[in-house]
CSV table of C-alpha atoms in Angstrom, one decimal:
chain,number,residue,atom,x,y,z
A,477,UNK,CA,10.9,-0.3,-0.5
A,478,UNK,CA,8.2,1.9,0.9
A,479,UNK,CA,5.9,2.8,-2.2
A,480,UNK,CA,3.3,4.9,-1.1
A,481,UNK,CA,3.2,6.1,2.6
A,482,UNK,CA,0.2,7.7,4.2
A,483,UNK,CA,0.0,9.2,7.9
A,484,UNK,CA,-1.7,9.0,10.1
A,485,UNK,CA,-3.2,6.0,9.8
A,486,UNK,CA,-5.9,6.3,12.1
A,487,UNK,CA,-7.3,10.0,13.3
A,488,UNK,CA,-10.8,11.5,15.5
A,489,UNK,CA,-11.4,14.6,14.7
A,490,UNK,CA,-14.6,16.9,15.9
A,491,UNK,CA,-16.9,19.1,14.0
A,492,UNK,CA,-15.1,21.6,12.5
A,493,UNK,CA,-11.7,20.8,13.0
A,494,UNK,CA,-9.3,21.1,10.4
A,495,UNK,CA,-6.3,18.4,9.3
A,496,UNK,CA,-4.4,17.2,6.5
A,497,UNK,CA,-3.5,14.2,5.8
A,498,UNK,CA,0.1,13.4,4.2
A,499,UNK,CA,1.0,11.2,1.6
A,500,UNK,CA,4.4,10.2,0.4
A,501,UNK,CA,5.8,8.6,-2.7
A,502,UNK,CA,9.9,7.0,-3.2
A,503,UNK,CA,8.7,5.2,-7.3
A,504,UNK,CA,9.7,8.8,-9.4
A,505,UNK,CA,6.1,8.2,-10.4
A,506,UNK,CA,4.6,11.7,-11.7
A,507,UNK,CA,0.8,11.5,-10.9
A,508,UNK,CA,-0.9,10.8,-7.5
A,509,UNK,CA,-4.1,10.8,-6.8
A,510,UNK,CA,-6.7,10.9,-3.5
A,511,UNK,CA,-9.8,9.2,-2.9
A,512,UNK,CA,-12.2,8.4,-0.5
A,513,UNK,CA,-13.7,4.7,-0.1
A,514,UNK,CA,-17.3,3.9,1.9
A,515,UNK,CA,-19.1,1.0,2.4
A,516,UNK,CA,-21.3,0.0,-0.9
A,517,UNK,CA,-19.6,3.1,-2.8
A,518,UNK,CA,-16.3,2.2,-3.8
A,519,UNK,CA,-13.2,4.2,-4.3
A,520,UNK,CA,-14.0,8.0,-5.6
A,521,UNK,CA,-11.5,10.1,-6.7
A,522,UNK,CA,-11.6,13.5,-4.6
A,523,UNK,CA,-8.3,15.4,-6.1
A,524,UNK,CA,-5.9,14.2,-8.9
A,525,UNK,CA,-2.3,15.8,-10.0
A,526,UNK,CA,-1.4,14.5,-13.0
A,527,UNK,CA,2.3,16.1,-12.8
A,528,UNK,CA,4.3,18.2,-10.1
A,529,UNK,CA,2.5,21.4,-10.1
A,530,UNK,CA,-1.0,20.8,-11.2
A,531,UNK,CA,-3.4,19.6,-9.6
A,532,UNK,CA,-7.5,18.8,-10.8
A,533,UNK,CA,-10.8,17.9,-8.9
A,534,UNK,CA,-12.0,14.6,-9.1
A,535,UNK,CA,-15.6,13.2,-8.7
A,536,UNK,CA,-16.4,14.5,-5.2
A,537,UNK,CA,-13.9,17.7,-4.6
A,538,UNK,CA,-16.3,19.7,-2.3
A,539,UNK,CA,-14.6,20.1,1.2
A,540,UNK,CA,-11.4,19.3,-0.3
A,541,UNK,CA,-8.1,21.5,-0.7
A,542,UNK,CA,-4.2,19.3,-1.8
A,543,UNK,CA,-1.3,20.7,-2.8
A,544,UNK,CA,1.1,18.8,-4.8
A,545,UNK,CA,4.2,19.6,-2.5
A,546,UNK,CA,6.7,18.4,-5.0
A,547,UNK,CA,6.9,15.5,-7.1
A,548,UNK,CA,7.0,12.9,-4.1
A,549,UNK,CA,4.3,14.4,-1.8
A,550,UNK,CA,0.7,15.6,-2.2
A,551,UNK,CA,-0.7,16.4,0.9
A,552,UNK,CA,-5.4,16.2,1.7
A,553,UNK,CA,-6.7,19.4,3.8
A,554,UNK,CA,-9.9,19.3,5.3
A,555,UNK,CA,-10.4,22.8,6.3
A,556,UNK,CA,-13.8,22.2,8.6
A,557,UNK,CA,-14.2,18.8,9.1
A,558,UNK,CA,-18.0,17.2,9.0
A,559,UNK,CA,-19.1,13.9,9.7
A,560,UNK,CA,-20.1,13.1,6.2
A,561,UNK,CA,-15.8,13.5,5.7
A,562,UNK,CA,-15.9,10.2,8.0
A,563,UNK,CA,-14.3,7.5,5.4
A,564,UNK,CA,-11.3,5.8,4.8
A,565,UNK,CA,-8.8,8.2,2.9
A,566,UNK,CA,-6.9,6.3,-0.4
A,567,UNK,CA,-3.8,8.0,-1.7
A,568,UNK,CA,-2.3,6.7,-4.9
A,569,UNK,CA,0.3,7.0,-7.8
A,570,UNK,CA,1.2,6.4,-10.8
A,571,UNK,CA,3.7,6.7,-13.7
A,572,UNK,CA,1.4,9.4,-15.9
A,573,UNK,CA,-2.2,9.8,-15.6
A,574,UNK,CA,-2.5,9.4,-19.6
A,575,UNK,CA,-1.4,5.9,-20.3
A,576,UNK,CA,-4.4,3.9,-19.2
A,577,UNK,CA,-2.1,0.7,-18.9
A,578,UNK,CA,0.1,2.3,-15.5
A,579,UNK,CA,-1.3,1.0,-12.8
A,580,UNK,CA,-1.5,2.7,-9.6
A,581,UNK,CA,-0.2,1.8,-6.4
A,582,UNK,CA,-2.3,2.4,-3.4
A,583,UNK,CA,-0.9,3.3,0.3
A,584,UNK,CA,-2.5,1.7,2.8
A,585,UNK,CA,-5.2,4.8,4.0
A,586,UNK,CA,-5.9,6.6,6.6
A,587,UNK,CA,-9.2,6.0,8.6
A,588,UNK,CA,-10.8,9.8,9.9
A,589,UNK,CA,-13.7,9.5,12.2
A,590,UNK,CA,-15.3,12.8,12.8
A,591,UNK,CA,-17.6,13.5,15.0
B,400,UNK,CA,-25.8,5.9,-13.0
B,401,UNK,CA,-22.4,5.1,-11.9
B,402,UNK,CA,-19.5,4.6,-14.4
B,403,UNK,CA,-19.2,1.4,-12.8
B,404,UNK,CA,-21.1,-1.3,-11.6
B,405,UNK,CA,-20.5,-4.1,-9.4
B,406,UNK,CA,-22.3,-6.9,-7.1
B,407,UNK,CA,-21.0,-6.2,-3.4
B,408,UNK,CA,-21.7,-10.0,-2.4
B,409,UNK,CA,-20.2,-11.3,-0.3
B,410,UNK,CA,-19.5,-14.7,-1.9
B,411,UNK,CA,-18.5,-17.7,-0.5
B,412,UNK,CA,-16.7,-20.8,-1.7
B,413,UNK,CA,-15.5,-23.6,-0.7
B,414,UNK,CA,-11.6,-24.0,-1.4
B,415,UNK,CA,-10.7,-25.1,-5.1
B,416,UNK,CA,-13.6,-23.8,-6.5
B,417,UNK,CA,-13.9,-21.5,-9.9
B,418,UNK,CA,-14.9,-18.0,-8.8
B,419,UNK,CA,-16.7,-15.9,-11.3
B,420,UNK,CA,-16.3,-12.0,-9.9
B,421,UNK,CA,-18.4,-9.6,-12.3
B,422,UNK,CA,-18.7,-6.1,-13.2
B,423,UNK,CA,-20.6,-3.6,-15.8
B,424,UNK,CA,-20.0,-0.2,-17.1
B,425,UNK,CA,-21.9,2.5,-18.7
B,426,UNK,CA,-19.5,4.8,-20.8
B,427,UNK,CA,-18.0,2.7,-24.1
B,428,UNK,CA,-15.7,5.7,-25.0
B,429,UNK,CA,-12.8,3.6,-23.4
B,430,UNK,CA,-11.7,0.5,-23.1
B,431,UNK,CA,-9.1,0.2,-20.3
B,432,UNK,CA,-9.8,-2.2,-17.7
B,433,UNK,CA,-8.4,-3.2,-14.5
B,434,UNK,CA,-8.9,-5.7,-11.7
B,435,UNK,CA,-7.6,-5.0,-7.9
B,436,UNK,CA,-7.6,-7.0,-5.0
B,437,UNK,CA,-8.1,-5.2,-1.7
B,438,UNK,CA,-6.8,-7.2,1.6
B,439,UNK,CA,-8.7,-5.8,5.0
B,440,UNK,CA,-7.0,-2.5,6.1
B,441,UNK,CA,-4.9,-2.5,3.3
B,442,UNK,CA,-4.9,-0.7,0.2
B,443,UNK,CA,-6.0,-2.1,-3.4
B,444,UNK,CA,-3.7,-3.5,-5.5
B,445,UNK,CA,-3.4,-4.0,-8.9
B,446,UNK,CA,-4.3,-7.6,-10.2
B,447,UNK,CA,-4.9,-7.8,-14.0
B,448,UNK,CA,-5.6,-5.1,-17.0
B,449,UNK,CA,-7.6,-5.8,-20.1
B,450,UNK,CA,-8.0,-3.8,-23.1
B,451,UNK,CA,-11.1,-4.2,-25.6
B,452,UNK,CA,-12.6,-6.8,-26.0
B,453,UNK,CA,-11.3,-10.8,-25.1
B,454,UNK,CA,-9.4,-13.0,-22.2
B,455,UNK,CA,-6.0,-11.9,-20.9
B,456,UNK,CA,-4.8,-14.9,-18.4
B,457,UNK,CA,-2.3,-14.6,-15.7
B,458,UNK,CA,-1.7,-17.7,-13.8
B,459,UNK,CA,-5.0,-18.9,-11.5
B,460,UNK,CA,-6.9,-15.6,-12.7
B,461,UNK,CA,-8.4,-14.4,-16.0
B,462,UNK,CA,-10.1,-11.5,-17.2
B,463,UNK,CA,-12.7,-11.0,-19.9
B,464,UNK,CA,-14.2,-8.2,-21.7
B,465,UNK,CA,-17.2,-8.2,-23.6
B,466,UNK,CA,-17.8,-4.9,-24.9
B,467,UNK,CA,-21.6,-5.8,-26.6
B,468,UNK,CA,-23.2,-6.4,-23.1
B,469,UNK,CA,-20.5,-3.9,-21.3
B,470,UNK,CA,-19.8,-6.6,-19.1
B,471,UNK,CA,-16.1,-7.6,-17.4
B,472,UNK,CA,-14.9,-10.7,-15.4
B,473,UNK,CA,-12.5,-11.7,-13.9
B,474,UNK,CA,-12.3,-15.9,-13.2
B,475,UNK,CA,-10.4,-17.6,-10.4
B,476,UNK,CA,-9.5,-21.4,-11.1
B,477,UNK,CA,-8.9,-23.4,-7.9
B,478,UNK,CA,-9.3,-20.7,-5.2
B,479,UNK,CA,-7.5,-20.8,-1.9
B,480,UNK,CA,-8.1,-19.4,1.4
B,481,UNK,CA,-5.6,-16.7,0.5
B,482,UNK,CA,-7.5,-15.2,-2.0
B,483,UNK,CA,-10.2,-14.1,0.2
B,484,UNK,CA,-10.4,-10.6,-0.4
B,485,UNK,CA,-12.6,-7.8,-2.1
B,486,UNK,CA,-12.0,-7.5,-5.5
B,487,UNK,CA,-12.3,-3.9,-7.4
B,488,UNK,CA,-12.8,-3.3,-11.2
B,489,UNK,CA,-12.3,-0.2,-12.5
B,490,UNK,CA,-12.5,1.7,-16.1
B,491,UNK,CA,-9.4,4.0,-17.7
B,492,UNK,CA,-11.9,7.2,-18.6
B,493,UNK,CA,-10.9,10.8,-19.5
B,494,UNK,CA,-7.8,10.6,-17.2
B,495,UNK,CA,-9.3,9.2,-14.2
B,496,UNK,CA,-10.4,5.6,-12.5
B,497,UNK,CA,-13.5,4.6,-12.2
B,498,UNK,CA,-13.9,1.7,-9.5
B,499,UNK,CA,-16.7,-0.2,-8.7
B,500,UNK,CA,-17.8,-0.8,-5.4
B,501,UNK,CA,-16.1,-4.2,-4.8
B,502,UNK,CA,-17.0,-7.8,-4.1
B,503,UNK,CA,-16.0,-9.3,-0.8
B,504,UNK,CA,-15.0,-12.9,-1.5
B,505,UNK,CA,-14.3,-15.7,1.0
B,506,UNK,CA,-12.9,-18.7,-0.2
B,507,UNK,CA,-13.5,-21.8,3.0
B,508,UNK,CA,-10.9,-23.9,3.4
């Protein structure tokens, strides 16, 4: 039982480069989320999709592009990679993003260095 | 101001010790609370979830709410070495979670 995959797990990138990063989901669940997680700033939520199809920004979209594949992937593009990317890269689902009580299950990240 | 607040640490105990983890929050709108524990290199997972105010207890760990100070807990009764760990809050708001910042804990055996 898998839950939430996420590759790679590790990645270097330079300035400037572009990559996405790949997340996969075997639950059904019908929301997944991305975030970002820094030293002394917690998780933040860069892009949510709350069902197959739609997707919304989250707290800190800017640099950002996903696309909700289908209802088990949603896939991270950084288009021109900067160093202030460098962080470790949280994907996540869950059941629905409306019932507050669903909790979400994490992979367990991808760490991008770029520099 | 962040959504969420939280004390980074770390704290340190010594093994079979009460651990009091604590976090506050800034938008009263909702009421949806949840505790994670994050192992190193691993992602969070979800411990406990509160709603409103009150204790909800789950074995070794319980979490409290008090809405008049905006404050949430969660307690650890006789910690062990395995739950060293950072532990995450985070607040159910407008469709999105809101996570604090985390607390590393290390419990000494």
């Amino acid at each position: 039982n898998a839950g939430v995959t996420q590759t790679p797990k590790f990645q270097v990138l330079k300035t400037g480069q572009s990559m996405t990063l790949q997340c996969a989901q075997d639950m059904n669940h019908n929301s997944m989320y991305w975030y970002r997680q820094d030293p002394g700033m917690g998780l933040r939520l860069i892009y949510y999709s709350a069902s197959e199809g739609t997707t919304d920004k989250g707290e800190v979209p800017n640099g950002y592009n996903v696309s909700r594949l289908n209802k088990r992937e949603f896939s991270l593009r950084l288009e021109s990679a900067a160093p202030s990317q460098t962080s470790v890269y949280f994907c996540a689902s869950s059941e629905v993003v409306h019932i507050s009580n669903q909790p979400q299950h994490f992979g367990d990240g991808t760490r991008l260095s770029i520099l | 101001q962040k959504e969420v607040e939280q004390d980074p640490g770390p704290l340190s105990v010594p093994e079979g010790a009460i651990v009091s983890l604590n976090c506050t929050y800034s938008n009263s709108a909702f009421q949806y609370f949840m505790w994670y524990r994050q192992y190193s290199r691993k992602g969070p997972e979800l411990l406990m979830y509160t709603y409103s105010s009150g204790n909800k207890e789950d074995g070794r760990f319980t979490a409290q709410v008090d809405k008049s100070s905006k404050y949430i807990s969660l307690f650890i009764r006789d910690s062990q070495p395995s739950d060293s760990a950072t532990y995450l809050c985070a607040q159910y708001n407008f469709n999105k979670f809101y996570f604090g910042s985390g607390t590393k804990l290390n419990v000494k055996p």
